[in-house]
């Protein structure tokens, strides 16, 4: 704890990720999967621009695309497959079922 804390010179809040950040995350972690902008935007807004939540949603999206045998996916295909997004709240029983 202390060793790491001593190395931090300045602490600031991170800016929420924008669409370009979401595209970069998707290309970096899932280079073989084409994720449509409508789906990236939904993942970004549902995750309130928080990188961890957007990343979790991208993981869910990639798993869903693999299950469906898709190399590209958009919002309609993902929601049609009952896709979930990482949010600040837990999913309802209906959403999780």
PDB file of N, CA and C in Angstrom:
ATOM      1  N   UNK A   1       0.797  -1.182   0.000  1.00  0.00           N
ATOM      2  CA  UNK A   1       0.000   0.000   0.000  1.00  0.00           C
ATOM      3  C   UNK A   1       0.847   1.258   0.000  1.00  0.00           C
ATOM      4  N   UNK A   2       1.698   1.426   1.034  1.00  0.00           N
ATOM      5  CA  UNK A   2       2.465   2.662   1.166  1.00  0.00           C
ATOM      6  C   UNK A   2       3.471   2.849   0.037  1.00  0.00           C
ATOM      7  N   UNK A   3       4.116   1.777  -0.381  1.00  0.00           N
ATOM      8  CA  UNK A   3       5.105   1.909  -1.452  1.00  0.00           C
ATOM      9  C   UNK A   3       4.460   2.452  -2.724  1.00  0.00           C
ATOM     10  N   UNK A   4       3.306   1.914  -3.070  1.00  0.00           N
ATOM     11  CA  UNK A   4       2.617   2.388  -4.274  1.00  0.00           C
ATOM     12  C   UNK A   4       2.145   3.817  -4.084  1.00  0.00           C
ATOM     13  N   UNK A   5       1.551   4.103  -2.946  1.00  0.00           N
ATOM     14  CA  UNK A   5       1.016   5.437  -2.686  1.00  0.00           C
ATOM     15  C   UNK A   5       2.116   6.496  -2.766  1.00  0.00           C
ATOM     16  N   UNK A   6       3.314   6.151  -2.340  1.00  0.00           N
ATOM     17  CA  UNK A   6       4.422   7.101  -2.390  1.00  0.00           C
ATOM     18  C   UNK A   6       4.835   7.429  -3.825  1.00  0.00           C
ATOM     19  N   UNK A   7       4.489   6.569  -4.775  1.00  0.00           N
ATOM     20  CA  UNK A   7       4.854   6.799  -6.169  1.00  0.00           C
ATOM     21  C   UNK A   7       3.839   7.668  -6.908  1.00  0.00           C
ATOM     22  N   UNK A   8       2.640   7.821  -6.353  1.00  0.00           N
ATOM     23  CA  UNK A   8       1.603   8.621  -7.008  1.00  0.00           C
ATOM     24  C   UNK A   8       1.866  10.090  -6.714  1.00  0.00           C
ATOM     25  N   UNK A   9       2.132  10.849  -7.766  1.00  0.00           N
ATOM     26  CA  UNK A   9       2.456  12.257  -7.595  1.00  0.00           C
ATOM     27  C   UNK A   9       1.225  13.150  -7.659  1.00  0.00           C
ATOM     28  N   UNK A  10       0.227  12.724  -8.408  1.00  0.00           N
ATOM     29  CA  UNK A  10      -0.948  13.556  -8.615  1.00  0.00           C
ATOM     30  C   UNK A  10      -2.155  12.652  -8.828  1.00  0.00           C
ATOM     31  N   UNK A  11      -3.242  12.948  -8.162  1.00  0.00           N
ATOM     32  CA  UNK A  11      -4.461  12.162  -8.295  1.00  0.00           C
ATOM     33  C   UNK A  11      -5.536  13.024  -8.927  1.00  0.00           C
ATOM     34  N   UNK A  12      -6.138  12.511  -9.988  1.00  0.00           N
ATOM     35  CA  UNK A  12      -7.209  13.235 -10.676  1.00  0.00           C
ATOM     36  C   UNK A  12      -8.300  12.258 -11.064  1.00  0.00           C
ATOM     37  N   UNK A  13      -9.479  12.787 -11.309  1.00  0.00           N
ATOM     38  CA  UNK A  13     -10.579  11.956 -11.772  1.00  0.00           C
ATOM     39  C   UNK A  13     -10.434  11.705 -13.266  1.00  0.00           C
ATOM     40  N   UNK A  14     -10.808  10.516 -13.686  1.00  0.00           N
ATOM     41  CA  UNK A  14     -10.765  10.180 -15.107  1.00  0.00           C
ATOM     42  C   UNK A  14     -12.001  10.742 -15.800  1.00  0.00           C
ATOM     43  N   UNK A  15     -11.829  11.107 -17.047  1.00  0.00           N
ATOM     44  CA  UNK A  15     -12.967  11.541 -17.851  1.00  0.00           C
ATOM     45  C   UNK A  15     -13.713  10.302 -18.334  1.00  0.00           C
ATOM     46  N   UNK A  16     -15.044  10.374 -18.433  1.00  0.00           N
ATOM     47  CA  UNK A  16     -15.786   9.229 -18.984  1.00  0.00           C
ATOM     48  C   UNK A  16     -15.324   8.938 -20.406  1.00  0.00           C
ATOM     49  N   UNK A  17     -15.340   7.676 -20.774  1.00  0.00           N
ATOM     50  CA  UNK A  17     -14.894   7.363 -22.128  1.00  0.00           C
ATOM     51  C   UNK A  17     -15.950   7.793 -23.144  1.00  0.00           C
ATOM     52  N   UNK A  18     -15.461   8.253 -24.274  1.00  0.00           N
ATOM     53  CA  UNK A  18     -16.339   8.683 -25.359  1.00  0.00           C
ATOM     54  C   UNK A  18     -16.388   7.566 -26.407  1.00  0.00           C
ATOM     55  N   UNK A  19     -17.049   7.839 -27.521  1.00  0.00           N
ATOM     56  CA  UNK A  19     -17.191   6.811 -28.554  1.00  0.00           C
ATOM     57  C   UNK A  19     -15.846   6.367 -29.114  1.00  0.00           C
ATOM     58  N   UNK A  20     -14.930   7.294 -29.296  1.00  0.00           N
ATOM     59  CA  UNK A  20     -13.621   6.906 -29.828  1.00  0.00           C
ATOM     60  C   UNK A  20     -12.896   5.992 -28.843  1.00  0.00           C
ATOM     61  N   UNK A  21     -13.031   6.269 -27.547  1.00  0.00           N
ATOM     62  CA  UNK A  21     -12.440   5.389 -26.530  1.00  0.00           C
ATOM     63  C   UNK A  21     -13.073   3.999 -26.600  1.00  0.00           C
ATOM     64  N   UNK A  22     -14.396   3.949 -26.740  1.00  0.00           N
ATOM     65  CA  UNK A  22     -15.101   2.662 -26.821  1.00  0.00           C
ATOM     66  C   UNK A  22     -14.646   1.883 -28.058  1.00  0.00           C
ATOM     67  N   UNK A  23     -14.499   2.570 -29.177  1.00  0.00           N
ATOM     68  CA  UNK A  23     -14.002   1.911 -30.402  1.00  0.00           C
ATOM     69  C   UNK A  23     -12.588   1.365 -30.188  1.00  0.00           C
ATOM     70  N   UNK A  24     -11.749   2.154 -29.532  1.00  0.00           N
ATOM     71  CA  UNK A  24     -10.370   1.725 -29.273  1.00  0.00           C
ATOM     72  C   UNK A  24     -10.349   0.496 -28.374  1.00  0.00           C
ATOM     73  N   UNK A  25     -11.165   0.493 -27.327  1.00  0.00           N
ATOM     74  CA  UNK A  25     -11.250  -0.675 -26.446  1.00  0.00           C
ATOM     75  C   UNK A  25     -11.685  -1.908 -27.232  1.00  0.00           C
ATOM     76  N   UNK A  26     -12.713  -1.751 -28.055  1.00  0.00           N
ATOM     77  CA  UNK A  26     -13.226  -2.880 -28.835  1.00  0.00           C
ATOM     78  C   UNK A  26     -12.167  -3.416 -29.797  1.00  0.00           C
ATOM     79  N   UNK A  27     -11.484  -2.526 -30.504  1.00  0.00           N
ATOM     80  CA  UNK A  27     -10.441  -2.950 -31.456  1.00  0.00           C
ATOM     81  C   UNK A  27      -9.262  -3.604 -30.745  1.00  0.00           C
ATOM     82  N   UNK A  28      -8.920  -3.083 -29.565  1.00  0.00           N
ATOM     83  CA  UNK A  28      -7.767  -3.596 -28.830  1.00  0.00           C
ATOM     84  C   UNK A  28      -8.024  -4.988 -28.264  1.00  0.00           C
ATOM     85  N   UNK A  29      -9.177  -5.166 -27.622  1.00  0.00           N
ATOM     86  CA  UNK A  29      -9.447  -6.426 -26.931  1.00  0.00           C
ATOM     87  C   UNK A  29     -10.158  -7.462 -27.795  1.00  0.00           C
ATOM     88  N   UNK A  30     -10.861  -7.029 -28.840  1.00  0.00           N
ATOM     89  CA  UNK A  30     -11.602  -7.955 -29.705  1.00  0.00           C
ATOM     90  C   UNK A  30     -11.357  -7.600 -31.175  1.00  0.00           C
ATOM     91  N   UNK A  31     -10.103  -7.730 -31.632  1.00  0.00           N
ATOM     92  CA  UNK A  31      -9.752  -7.285 -32.984  1.00  0.00           C
ATOM     93  C   UNK A  31     -10.434  -8.073 -34.105  1.00  0.00           C
ATOM     94  N   UNK A  32     -10.868  -9.287 -33.837  1.00  0.00           N
ATOM     95  CA  UNK A  32     -11.505 -10.105 -34.876  1.00  0.00           C
ATOM     96  C   UNK A  32     -13.018  -9.928 -34.908  1.00  0.00           C
ATOM     97  N   UNK A  33     -13.557  -9.106 -34.016  1.00  0.00           N
ATOM     98  CA  UNK A  33     -15.000  -8.883 -33.945  1.00  0.00           C
ATOM     99  C   UNK A  33     -15.314  -7.444 -34.330  1.00  0.00           C
ATOM    100  N   UNK A  34     -16.220  -7.280 -35.268  1.00  0.00           N
ATOM    101  CA  UNK A  34     -16.672  -5.944 -35.666  1.00  0.00           C
ATOM    102  C   UNK A  34     -17.935  -5.611 -34.870  1.00  0.00           C
ATOM    103  N   UNK A  35     -17.851  -4.591 -34.021  1.00  0.00           N
ATOM    104  CA  UNK A  35     -18.979  -4.187 -33.178  1.00  0.00           C
ATOM    105  C   UNK A  35     -19.507  -2.864 -33.714  1.00  0.00           C
ATOM    106  N   UNK A  36     -20.785  -2.853 -34.088  1.00  0.00           N
ATOM    107  CA  UNK A  36     -21.404  -1.666 -34.685  1.00  0.00           C
ATOM    108  C   UNK A  36     -21.453  -0.511 -33.688  1.00  0.00           C
ATOM    109  N   UNK A  37     -21.432   0.701 -34.231  1.00  0.00           N
ATOM    110  CA  UNK A  37     -21.452   1.900 -33.390  1.00  0.00           C
ATOM    111  C   UNK A  37     -22.691   1.983 -32.503  1.00  0.00           C
ATOM    112  N   UNK A  38     -23.856   1.510 -32.988  1.00  0.00           N
ATOM    113  CA  UNK A  38     -25.052   1.589 -32.146  1.00  0.00           C
ATOM    114  C   UNK A  38     -24.894   0.735 -30.894  1.00  0.00           C
ATOM    115  N   UNK A  39     -24.241  -0.406 -31.029  1.00  0.00           N
ATOM    116  CA  UNK A  39     -24.007  -1.286 -29.885  1.00  0.00           C
ATOM    117  C   UNK A  39     -22.929  -0.717 -28.964  1.00  0.00           C
ATOM    118  N   UNK A  40     -21.879  -0.157 -29.534  1.00  0.00           N
ATOM    119  CA  UNK A  40     -20.845   0.483 -28.711  1.00  0.00           C
ATOM    120  C   UNK A  40     -21.416   1.657 -27.925  1.00  0.00           C
ATOM    121  N   UNK A  41     -22.257   2.446 -28.567  1.00  0.00           N
ATOM    122  CA  UNK A  41     -22.869   3.597 -27.889  1.00  0.00           C
ATOM    123  C   UNK A  41     -23.757   3.139 -26.737  1.00  0.00           C
ATOM    124  N   UNK A  42     -24.526   2.087 -26.946  1.00  0.00           N
ATOM    125  CA  UNK A  42     -25.392   1.554 -25.884  1.00  0.00           C
ATOM    126  C   UNK A  42     -24.535   1.038 -24.718  1.00  0.00           C
ATOM    127  N   UNK A  43     -23.458   0.327 -25.011  1.00  0.00           N
ATOM    128  CA  UNK A  43     -22.564  -0.174 -23.962  1.00  0.00           C
ATOM    129  C   UNK A  43     -21.942   0.985 -23.194  1.00  0.00           C
ATOM    130  N   UNK A  44     -21.564   2.031 -23.917  1.00  0.00           N
ATOM    131  CA  UNK A  44     -20.941   3.199 -23.288  1.00  0.00           C
ATOM    132  C   UNK A  44     -21.929   3.944 -22.401  1.00  0.00           C
ATOM    133  N   UNK A  45     -23.135   4.181 -22.884  1.00  0.00           N
ATOM    134  CA  UNK A  45     -24.110   4.937 -22.092  1.00  0.00           C
ATOM    135  C   UNK A  45     -24.631   4.120 -20.915  1.00  0.00           C
ATOM    136  N   UNK A  46     -24.872   2.828 -21.122  1.00  0.00           N
ATOM    137  CA  UNK A  46     -25.332   1.982 -20.009  1.00  0.00           C
ATOM    138  C   UNK A  46     -24.263   1.898 -18.919  1.00  0.00           C
ATOM    139  N   UNK A  47     -23.004   1.921 -19.317  1.00  0.00           N
ATOM    140  CA  UNK A  47     -21.900   1.866 -18.362  1.00  0.00           C
ATOM    141  C   UNK A  47     -21.472   3.223 -17.848  1.00  0.00           C
ATOM    142  N   UNK A  48     -22.229   4.261 -18.203  1.00  0.00           N
ATOM    143  CA  UNK A  48     -21.964   5.633 -17.758  1.00  0.00           C
ATOM    144  C   UNK A  48     -20.547   6.090 -18.104  1.00  0.00           C
ATOM    145  N   UNK A  49     -20.012   5.549 -19.209  1.00  0.00           N
ATOM    146  CA  UNK A  49     -18.686   5.953 -19.662  1.00  0.00           C
ATOM    147  C   UNK A  49     -17.539   5.412 -18.831  1.00  0.00           C
ATOM    148  N   UNK A  50     -17.816   4.516 -17.911  1.00  0.00           N
ATOM    149  CA  UNK A  50     -16.762   3.948 -17.054  1.00  0.00           C
ATOM    150  C   UNK A  50     -16.097   2.783 -17.782  1.00  0.00           C
ATOM    151  N   UNK A  51     -14.797   2.869 -17.909  1.00  0.00           N
ATOM    152  CA  UNK A  51     -14.050   1.908 -18.712  1.00  0.00           C
ATOM    153  C   UNK A  51     -14.279   0.479 -18.244  1.00  0.00           C
ATOM    154  N   UNK A  52     -14.297   0.249 -16.951  1.00  0.00           N
ATOM    155  CA  UNK A  52     -14.501  -1.114 -16.441  1.00  0.00           C
ATOM    156  C   UNK A  52     -15.841  -1.661 -16.903  1.00  0.00           C
ATOM    157  N   UNK A  53     -16.884  -0.855 -16.803  1.00  0.00           N
ATOM    158  CA  UNK A  53     -18.216  -1.313 -17.219  1.00  0.00           C
ATOM    159  C   UNK A  53     -18.293  -1.510 -18.726  1.00  0.00           C
ATOM    160  N   UNK A  54     -17.714  -0.594 -19.481  1.00  0.00           N
ATOM    161  CA  UNK A  54     -17.705  -0.741 -20.940  1.00  0.00           C
ATOM    162  C   UNK A  54     -16.944  -2.014 -21.311  1.00  0.00           C
ATOM    163  N   UNK A  55     -15.815  -2.244 -20.659  1.00  0.00           N
ATOM    164  CA  UNK A  55     -15.035  -3.457 -20.910  1.00  0.00           C
ATOM    165  C   UNK A  55     -15.802  -4.720 -20.578  1.00  0.00           C
ATOM    166  N   UNK A  56     -16.538  -4.706 -19.468  1.00  0.00           N
ATOM    167  CA  UNK A  56     -17.357  -5.865 -19.106  1.00  0.00           C
ATOM    168  C   UNK A  56     -18.440  -6.104 -20.147  1.00  0.00           C
ATOM    169  N   UNK A  57     -19.062  -5.025 -20.620  1.00  0.00           N
ATOM    170  CA  UNK A  57     -20.085  -5.166 -21.664  1.00  0.00           C
ATOM    171  C   UNK A  57     -19.473  -5.706 -22.950  1.00  0.00           C
ATOM    172  N   UNK A  58     -18.289  -5.220 -23.311  1.00  0.00           N
ATOM    173  CA  UNK A  58     -17.623  -5.725 -24.514  1.00  0.00           C
ATOM    174  C   UNK A  58     -17.336  -7.220 -24.398  1.00  0.00           C
ATOM    175  N   UNK A  59     -16.955  -7.659 -23.211  1.00  0.00           N
ATOM    176  CA  UNK A  59     -16.722  -9.090 -22.985  1.00  0.00           C
ATOM    177  C   UNK A  59     -18.016  -9.871 -23.207  1.00  0.00           C
ATOM    178  N   UNK A  60     -19.127  -9.370 -22.643  1.00  0.00           N
ATOM    179  CA  UNK A  60     -20.422 -10.030 -22.830  1.00  0.00           C
ATOM    180  C   UNK A  60     -20.813 -10.055 -24.307  1.00  0.00           C
ATOM    181  N   UNK A  61     -20.565  -8.951 -25.000  1.00  0.00           N
ATOM    182  CA  UNK A  61     -20.879  -8.855 -26.429  1.00  0.00           C
ATOM    183  C   UNK A  61     -20.065  -9.877 -27.220  1.00  0.00           C
ATOM    184  N   UNK A  62     -18.771  -9.972 -26.932  1.00  0.00           N
ATOM    185  CA  UNK A  62     -17.903 -10.917 -27.642  1.00  0.00           C
ATOM    186  C   UNK A  62     -18.339 -12.359 -27.397  1.00  0.00           C
ATOM    187  N   UNK A  63     -18.712 -12.676 -26.164  1.00  0.00           N
ATOM    188  CA  UNK A  63     -19.187 -14.028 -25.862  1.00  0.00           C
ATOM    189  C   UNK A  63     -20.473 -14.335 -26.612  1.00  0.00           C
ATOM    190  N   UNK A  64     -21.393 -13.360 -26.648  1.00  0.00           N
ATOM    191  CA  UNK A  64     -22.664 -13.553 -27.357  1.00  0.00           C
ATOM    192  C   UNK A  64     -22.412 -13.748 -28.851  1.00  0.00           C
ATOM    193  N   UNK A  65     -21.529 -12.946 -29.430  1.00  0.00           N
ATOM    194  CA  UNK A  65     -21.217 -13.073 -30.857  1.00  0.00           C
ATOM    195  C   UNK A  65     -20.628 -14.451 -31.156  1.00  0.00           C
ATOM    196  N   UNK A  66     -19.761 -14.934 -30.280  1.00  0.00           N
ATOM    197  CA  UNK A  66     -19.163 -16.258 -30.464  1.00  0.00           C
ATOM    198  C   UNK A  66     -20.234 -17.344 -30.390  1.00  0.00           C
ATOM    199  N   UNK A  67     -21.154 -17.226 -29.429  1.00  0.00           N
ATOM    200  CA  UNK A  67     -22.246 -18.202 -29.303  1.00  0.00           C
ATOM    201  C   UNK A  67     -23.118 -18.230 -30.554  1.00  0.00           C
ATOM    202  N   UNK A  68     -23.333 -17.041 -31.143  1.00  0.00           N
ATOM    203  CA  UNK A  68     -24.189 -16.932 -32.328  1.00  0.00           C
ATOM    204  C   UNK A  68     -23.413 -17.167 -33.622  1.00  0.00           C
ATOM    205  N   UNK A  69     -22.099 -17.360 -33.523  1.00  0.00           N
ATOM    206  CA  UNK A  69     -21.278 -17.598 -34.704  1.00  0.00           C
ATOM    207  C   UNK A  69     -21.115 -16.373 -35.589  1.00  0.00           C
ATOM    208  N   UNK A  70     -21.088 -15.181 -34.975  1.00  0.00           N
ATOM    209  CA  UNK A  70     -21.004 -13.928 -35.725  1.00  0.00           C
ATOM    210  C   UNK A  70     -19.602 -13.336 -35.664  1.00  0.00           C
ATOM    211  N   UNK A  71     -19.170 -12.740 -36.769  1.00  0.00           N
ATOM    212  CA  UNK A  71     -17.905 -11.999 -36.770  1.00  0.00           C
ATOM    213  C   UNK A  71     -18.163 -10.499 -36.701  1.00  0.00           C
ATOM    214  N   UNK A  72     -19.437 -10.105 -36.829  1.00  0.00           N
ATOM    215  CA  UNK A  72     -19.844  -8.714 -36.622  1.00  0.00           C
ATOM    216  C   UNK A  72     -21.200  -8.733 -35.929  1.00  0.00           C
ATOM    217  N   UNK A  73     -21.431  -7.720 -35.092  1.00  0.00           N
ATOM    218  CA  UNK A  73     -22.659  -7.703 -34.301  1.00  0.00           C
ATOM    219  C   UNK A  73     -23.117  -6.260 -34.122  1.00  0.00           C
ATOM    220  N   UNK A  74     -24.438  -6.078 -34.127  1.00  0.00           N
ATOM    221  CA  UNK A  74     -25.014  -4.757 -33.884  1.00  0.00           C
ATOM    222  C   UNK A  74     -25.992  -4.854 -32.720  1.00  0.00           C
ATOM    223  N   UNK A  75     -26.602  -3.727 -32.377  1.00  0.00           N
ATOM    224  CA  UNK A  75     -27.489  -3.667 -31.214  1.00  0.00           C
ATOM    225  C   UNK A  75     -28.673  -4.613 -31.351  1.00  0.00           C
ATOM    226  N   UNK A  76     -29.302  -4.654 -32.516  1.00  0.00           N
ATOM    227  CA  UNK A  76     -30.471  -5.515 -32.717  1.00  0.00           C
ATOM    228  C   UNK A  76     -30.116  -6.985 -32.510  1.00  0.00           C
ATOM    229  N   UNK A  77     -28.991  -7.423 -33.061  1.00  0.00           N
ATOM    230  CA  UNK A  77     -28.577  -8.820 -32.909  1.00  0.00           C
ATOM    231  C   UNK A  77     -28.245  -9.132 -31.457  1.00  0.00           C
ATOM    232  N   UNK A  78     -27.575  -8.207 -30.777  1.00  0.00           N
ATOM    233  CA  UNK A  78     -27.187  -8.441 -29.386  1.00  0.00           C
ATOM    234  C   UNK A  78     -28.402  -8.477 -28.476  1.00  0.00           C
ATOM    235  N   UNK A  79     -29.303  -7.502 -28.618  1.00  0.00           N
ATOM    236  CA  UNK A  79     -30.495  -7.494 -27.771  1.00  0.00           C
ATOM    237  C   UNK A  79     -31.419  -8.649 -28.123  1.00  0.00           C
ATOM    238  N   UNK A  80     -31.432  -9.060 -29.404  1.00  0.00           N
ATOM    239  CA  UNK A  80     -32.220 -10.221 -29.815  1.00  0.00           C
ATOM    240  C   UNK A  80     -31.732 -11.496 -29.154  1.00  0.00           C
ATOM    241  N   UNK A  81     -30.453 -11.535 -28.834  1.00  0.00           N
ATOM    242  CA  UNK A  81     -29.871 -12.669 -28.125  1.00  0.00           C
ATOM    243  C   UNK A  81     -29.903 -12.477 -26.620  1.00  0.00           C
ATOM    244  N   UNK A  82     -30.733 -11.532 -26.159  1.00  0.00           N
ATOM    245  CA  UNK A  82     -30.894 -11.222 -24.727  1.00  0.00           C
ATOM    246  C   UNK A  82     -29.602 -10.742 -24.087  1.00  0.00           C
ATOM    247  N   UNK A  83     -28.860  -9.916 -24.794  1.00  0.00           N
ATOM    248  CA  UNK A  83     -27.595  -9.399 -24.292  1.00  0.00           C
ATOM    249  C   UNK A  83     -27.760  -8.478 -23.097  1.00  0.00           C
ATOM    250  N   UNK A  84     -26.812  -8.559 -22.175  1.00  0.00           N
ATOM    251  CA  UNK A  84     -26.814  -7.716 -20.978  1.00  0.00           C
ATOM    252  C   UNK A  84     -25.677  -6.707 -21.059  1.00  0.00           C
ATOM    253  N   UNK A  85     -25.884  -5.571 -20.410  1.00  0.00           N
ATOM    254  CA  UNK A  85     -24.875  -4.524 -20.331  1.00  0.00           C
ATOM    255  C   UNK A  85     -24.471  -4.342 -18.878  1.00  0.00           C
ATOM    256  N   UNK A  86     -23.205  -4.022 -18.654  1.00  0.00           N
ATOM    257  CA  UNK A  86     -22.710  -3.748 -17.311  1.00  0.00           C
ATOM    258  C   UNK A  86     -23.199  -2.366 -16.893  1.00  0.00           C
ATOM    259  N   UNK A  87     -23.906  -2.316 -15.760  1.00  0.00           N
ATOM    260  CA  UNK A  87     -24.500  -1.070 -15.272  1.00  0.00           C
ATOM    261  C   UNK A  87     -24.105  -0.849 -13.819  1.00  0.00           C
ATOM    262  N   UNK A  88     -24.574   0.275 -13.279  1.00  0.00           N
ATOM    263  CA  UNK A  88     -24.280   0.582 -11.881  1.00  0.00           C
ATOM    264  C   UNK A  88     -25.192  -0.194 -10.943  1.00  0.00           C
ATOM    265  N   UNK A  89     -26.207  -0.814 -11.480  1.00  0.00           N
ATOM    266  CA  UNK A  89     -27.134  -1.589 -10.648  1.00  0.00           C
ATOM    267  C   UNK A  89     -27.113  -3.045 -11.097  1.00  0.00           C
ATOM    268  N   UNK A  90     -27.567  -3.918 -10.217  1.00  0.00           N
ATOM    269  CA  UNK A  90     -27.656  -5.330 -10.570  1.00  0.00           C
ATOM    270  C   UNK A  90     -28.809  -5.540 -11.538  1.00  0.00           C
ATOM    271  N   UNK A  91     -28.710  -6.530 -12.424  1.00  0.00           N
ATOM    272  CA  UNK A  91     -29.829  -6.790 -13.325  1.00  0.00           C
ATOM    273  C   UNK A  91     -31.034  -7.321 -12.555  1.00  0.00           C
ATOM    274  N   UNK A  92     -32.220  -7.016 -13.049  1.00  0.00           N
ATOM    275  CA  UNK A  92     -33.437  -7.541 -12.425  1.00  0.00           C
ATOM    276  C   UNK A  92     -33.497  -9.046 -12.672  1.00  0.00           C
ATOM    277  N   UNK A  93     -34.396  -9.717 -11.971  1.00  0.00           N
ATOM    278  CA  UNK A  93     -34.541 -11.161 -12.186  1.00  0.00           C
ATOM    279  C   UNK A  93     -34.908 -11.456 -13.633  1.00  0.00           C
ATOM    280  N   UNK A  94     -35.778 -10.614 -14.191  1.00  0.00           N
ATOM    281  CA  UNK A  94     -36.198 -10.803 -15.583  1.00  0.00           C
ATOM    282  C   UNK A  94     -35.011 -10.634 -16.528  1.00  0.00           C
ATOM    283  N   UNK A  95     -34.181  -9.611 -16.295  1.00  0.00           N
ATOM    284  CA  UNK A  95     -33.015  -9.377 -17.149  1.00  0.00           C
ATOM    285  C   UNK A  95     -32.001 -10.510 -17.033  1.00  0.00           C
ATOM    286  N   UNK A  96     -31.833 -11.033 -15.825  1.00  0.00           N
ATOM    287  CA  UNK A  96     -30.829 -12.069 -15.580  1.00  0.00           C
ATOM    288  C   UNK A  96     -31.291 -13.448 -16.040  1.00  0.00           C
ATOM    289  N   UNK A  97     -32.598 -13.631 -16.194  1.00  0.00           N
ATOM    290  CA  UNK A  97     -33.137 -14.955 -16.560  1.00  0.00           C
ATOM    291  C   UNK A  97     -32.888 -15.302 -18.000  1.00  0.00           C
TER     292      UNK A  97
END
